[in-house]
mmCIF file of C-alpha atoms in Angstrom:
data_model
loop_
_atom_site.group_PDB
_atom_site.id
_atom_site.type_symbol
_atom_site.label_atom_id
_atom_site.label_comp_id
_atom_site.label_asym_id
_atom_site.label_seq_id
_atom_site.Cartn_x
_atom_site.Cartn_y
_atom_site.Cartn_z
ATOM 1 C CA UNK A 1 121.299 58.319 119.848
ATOM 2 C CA UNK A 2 122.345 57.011 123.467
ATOM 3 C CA UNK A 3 119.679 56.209 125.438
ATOM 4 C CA UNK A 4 119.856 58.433 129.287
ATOM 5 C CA UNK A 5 118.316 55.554 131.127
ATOM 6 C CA UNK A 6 120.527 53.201 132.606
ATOM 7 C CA UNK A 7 119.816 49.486 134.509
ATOM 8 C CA UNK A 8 120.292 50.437 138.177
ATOM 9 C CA UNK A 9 118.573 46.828 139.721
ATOM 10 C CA UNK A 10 115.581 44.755 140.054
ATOM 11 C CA UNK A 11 113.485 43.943 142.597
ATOM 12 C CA UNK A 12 110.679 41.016 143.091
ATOM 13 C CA UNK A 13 107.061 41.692 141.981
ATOM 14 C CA UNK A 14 104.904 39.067 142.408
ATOM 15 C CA UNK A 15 107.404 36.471 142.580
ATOM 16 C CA UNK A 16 109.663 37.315 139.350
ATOM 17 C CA UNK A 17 112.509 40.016 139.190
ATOM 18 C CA UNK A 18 111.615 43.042 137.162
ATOM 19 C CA UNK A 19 114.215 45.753 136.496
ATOM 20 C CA UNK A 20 114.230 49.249 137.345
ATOM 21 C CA UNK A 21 115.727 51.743 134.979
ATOM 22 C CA UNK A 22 116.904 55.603 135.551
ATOM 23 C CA UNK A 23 114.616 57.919 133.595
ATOM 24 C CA UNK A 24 114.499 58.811 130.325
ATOM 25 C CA UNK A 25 114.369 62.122 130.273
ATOM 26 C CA UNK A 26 115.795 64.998 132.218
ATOM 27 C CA UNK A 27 112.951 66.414 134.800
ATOM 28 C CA UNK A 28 112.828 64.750 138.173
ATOM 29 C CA UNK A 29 111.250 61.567 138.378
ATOM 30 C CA UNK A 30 110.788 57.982 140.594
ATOM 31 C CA UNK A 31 112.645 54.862 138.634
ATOM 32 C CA UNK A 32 111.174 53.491 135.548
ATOM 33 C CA UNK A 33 110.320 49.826 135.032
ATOM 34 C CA UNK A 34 110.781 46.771 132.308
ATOM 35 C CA UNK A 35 107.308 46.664 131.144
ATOM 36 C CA UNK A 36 107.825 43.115 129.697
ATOM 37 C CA UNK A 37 109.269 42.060 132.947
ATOM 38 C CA UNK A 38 106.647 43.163 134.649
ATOM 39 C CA UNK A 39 103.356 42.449 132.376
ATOM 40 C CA UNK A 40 104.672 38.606 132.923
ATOM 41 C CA UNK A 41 105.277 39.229 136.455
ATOM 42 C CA UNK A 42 101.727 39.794 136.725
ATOM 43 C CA UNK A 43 99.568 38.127 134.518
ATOM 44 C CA UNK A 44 99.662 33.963 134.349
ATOM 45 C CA UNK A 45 100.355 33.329 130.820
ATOM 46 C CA UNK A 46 102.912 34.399 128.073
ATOM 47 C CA UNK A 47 99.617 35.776 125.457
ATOM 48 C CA UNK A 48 97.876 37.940 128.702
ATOM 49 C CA UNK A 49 101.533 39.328 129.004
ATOM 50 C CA UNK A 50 101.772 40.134 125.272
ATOM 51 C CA UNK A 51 98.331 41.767 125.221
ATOM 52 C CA UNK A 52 99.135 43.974 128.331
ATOM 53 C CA UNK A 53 102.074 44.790 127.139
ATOM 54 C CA UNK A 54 100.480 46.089 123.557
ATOM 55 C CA UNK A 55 97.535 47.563 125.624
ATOM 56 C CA UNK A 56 100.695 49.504 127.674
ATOM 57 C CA UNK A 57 101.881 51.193 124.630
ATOM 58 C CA UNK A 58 98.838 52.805 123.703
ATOM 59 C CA UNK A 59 98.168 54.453 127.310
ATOM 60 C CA UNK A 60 97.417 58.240 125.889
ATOM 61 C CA UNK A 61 96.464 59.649 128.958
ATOM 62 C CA UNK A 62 99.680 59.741 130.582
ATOM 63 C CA UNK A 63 102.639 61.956 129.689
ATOM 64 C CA UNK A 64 105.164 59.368 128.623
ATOM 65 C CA UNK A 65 103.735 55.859 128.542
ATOM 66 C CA UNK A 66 107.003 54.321 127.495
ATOM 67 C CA UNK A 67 110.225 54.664 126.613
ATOM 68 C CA UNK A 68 113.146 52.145 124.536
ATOM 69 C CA UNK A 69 116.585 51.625 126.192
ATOM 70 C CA UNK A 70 119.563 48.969 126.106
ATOM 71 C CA UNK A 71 119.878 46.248 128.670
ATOM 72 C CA UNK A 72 121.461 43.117 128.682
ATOM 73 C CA UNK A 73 122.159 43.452 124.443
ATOM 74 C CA UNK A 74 118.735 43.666 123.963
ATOM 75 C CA UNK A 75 116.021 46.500 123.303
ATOM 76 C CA UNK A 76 114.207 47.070 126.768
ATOM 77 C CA UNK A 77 110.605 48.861 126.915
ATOM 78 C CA UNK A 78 110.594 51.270 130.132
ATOM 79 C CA UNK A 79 107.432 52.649 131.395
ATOM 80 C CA UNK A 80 107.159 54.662 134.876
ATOM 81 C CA UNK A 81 105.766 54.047 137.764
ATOM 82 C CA UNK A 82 102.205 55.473 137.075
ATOM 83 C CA UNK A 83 102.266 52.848 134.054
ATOM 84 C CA UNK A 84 103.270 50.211 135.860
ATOM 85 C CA UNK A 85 100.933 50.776 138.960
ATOM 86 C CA UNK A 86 97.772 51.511 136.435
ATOM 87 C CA UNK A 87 98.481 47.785 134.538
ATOM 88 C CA UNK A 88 98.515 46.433 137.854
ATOM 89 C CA UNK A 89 95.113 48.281 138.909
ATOM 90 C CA UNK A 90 94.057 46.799 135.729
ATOM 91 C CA UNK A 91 94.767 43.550 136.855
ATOM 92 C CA UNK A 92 93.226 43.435 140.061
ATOM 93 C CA UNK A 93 90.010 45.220 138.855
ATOM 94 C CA UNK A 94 89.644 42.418 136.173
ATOM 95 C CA UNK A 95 90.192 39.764 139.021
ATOM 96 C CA UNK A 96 87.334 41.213 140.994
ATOM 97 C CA UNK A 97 89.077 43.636 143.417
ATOM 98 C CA UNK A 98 86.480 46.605 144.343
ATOM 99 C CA UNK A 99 88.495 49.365 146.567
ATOM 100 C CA UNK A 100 85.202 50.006 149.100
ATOM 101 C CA UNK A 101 86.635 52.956 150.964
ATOM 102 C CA UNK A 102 87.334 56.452 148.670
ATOM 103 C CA UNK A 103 89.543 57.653 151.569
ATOM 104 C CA UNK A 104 91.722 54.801 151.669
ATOM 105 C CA UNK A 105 94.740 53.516 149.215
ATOM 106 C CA UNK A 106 92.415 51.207 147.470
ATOM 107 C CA UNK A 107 95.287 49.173 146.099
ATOM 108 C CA UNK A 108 94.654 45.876 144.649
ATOM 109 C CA UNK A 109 96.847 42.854 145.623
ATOM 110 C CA UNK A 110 98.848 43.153 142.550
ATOM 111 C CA UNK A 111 98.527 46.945 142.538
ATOM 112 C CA UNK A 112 100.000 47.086 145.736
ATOM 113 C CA UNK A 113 102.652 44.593 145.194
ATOM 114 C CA UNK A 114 104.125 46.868 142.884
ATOM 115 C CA UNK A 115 103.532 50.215 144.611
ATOM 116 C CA UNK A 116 105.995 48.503 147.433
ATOM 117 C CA UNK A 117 108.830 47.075 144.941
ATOM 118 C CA UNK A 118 108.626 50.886 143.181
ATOM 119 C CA UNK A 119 109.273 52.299 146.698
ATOM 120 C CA UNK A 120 111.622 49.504 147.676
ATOM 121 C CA UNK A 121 114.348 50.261 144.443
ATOM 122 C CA UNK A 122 113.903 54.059 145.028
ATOM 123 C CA UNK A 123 115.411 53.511 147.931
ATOM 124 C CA UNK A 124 118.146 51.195 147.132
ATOM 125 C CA UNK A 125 119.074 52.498 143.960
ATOM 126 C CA UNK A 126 118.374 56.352 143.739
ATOM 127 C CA UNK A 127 117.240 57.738 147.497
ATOM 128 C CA UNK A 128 115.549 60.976 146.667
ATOM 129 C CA UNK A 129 115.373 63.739 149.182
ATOM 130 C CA UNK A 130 111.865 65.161 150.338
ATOM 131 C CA UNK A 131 111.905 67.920 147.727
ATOM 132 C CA UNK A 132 112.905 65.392 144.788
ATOM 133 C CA UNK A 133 110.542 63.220 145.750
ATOM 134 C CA UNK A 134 108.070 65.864 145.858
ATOM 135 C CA UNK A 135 109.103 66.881 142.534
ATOM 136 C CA UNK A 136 108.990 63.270 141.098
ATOM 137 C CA UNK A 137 105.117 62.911 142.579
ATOM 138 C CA UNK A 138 104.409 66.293 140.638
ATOM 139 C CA UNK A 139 106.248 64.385 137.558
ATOM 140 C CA UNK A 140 102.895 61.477 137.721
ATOM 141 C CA UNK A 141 100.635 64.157 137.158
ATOM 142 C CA UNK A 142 98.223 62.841 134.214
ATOM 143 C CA UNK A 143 98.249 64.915 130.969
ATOM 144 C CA UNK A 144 100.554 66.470 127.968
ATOM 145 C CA UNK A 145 103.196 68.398 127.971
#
């Protein structure tokens, strides 16, 4: 079966490139990353990466935590943006970041970091209008189908 995501670039997080992919699936939706990429874009050794990236695949609470496409000749993990912005909240609440206003973005470092490369290939690669991007936020909702 032929996977529907696609490469369409990569941006910087943190320093290293991390590709963006087009979604797997058929409802509207914001780019999906390479979770490998990016769990050693943000952690500082090869094991941390490996254990983020296991820790990524067993995410129940969202409604697709990953998906497998082709890239490069190789297998390629994708996760979405929710994923990849939760690992990074992850990340900077296990280096000591405390958000201290509710009514605020509350991003972490790394958190935010990735919040701006997501935004940054959405609009390079796949420009959404206001209702698709509407759409594509209703798409993050947490939950099962």
């Amino acid at each position: 079966m032929k996977s529907k995501s696609h490469f369409v670039g990569a941006m910087d997080i943190n320093g290293h490139p991390v590709s963006f992919f087009t979604t797997p699936h058929s409802e509207p939706d914001f780019l999906w990353l390479d979770i490998e990429e990016l769990t050693q874009a943000v952690t500082v050794d090869q094991r941390a990466a490996q254990r983020l990236f296991e820790f990524a695949r067993g995410i129940p609470f969202l409604k697709r935590p990953m998906a497998m496409t082709a890239h490069n000749g190789r297998l390629v993990a994708i996760g979405s943006g929710k994923l990849a912005q939760s690992l990074c909240a992850c990340i900077d609440a296990n280096n000591g970041y405390k958000g201290a206003d509710p009514e605020s973005w509350n991003a972490g470092p790394l958190t935010l970091k990735c919040i701006v490369a997501i935004a940054d290939a959405q609009e390079a690669f796949a420009p959404l209008s206001f209702a698709g991007i509407a759409q594509a936020f209703k798409q993050q909702e947490v939950g099962h189908e």
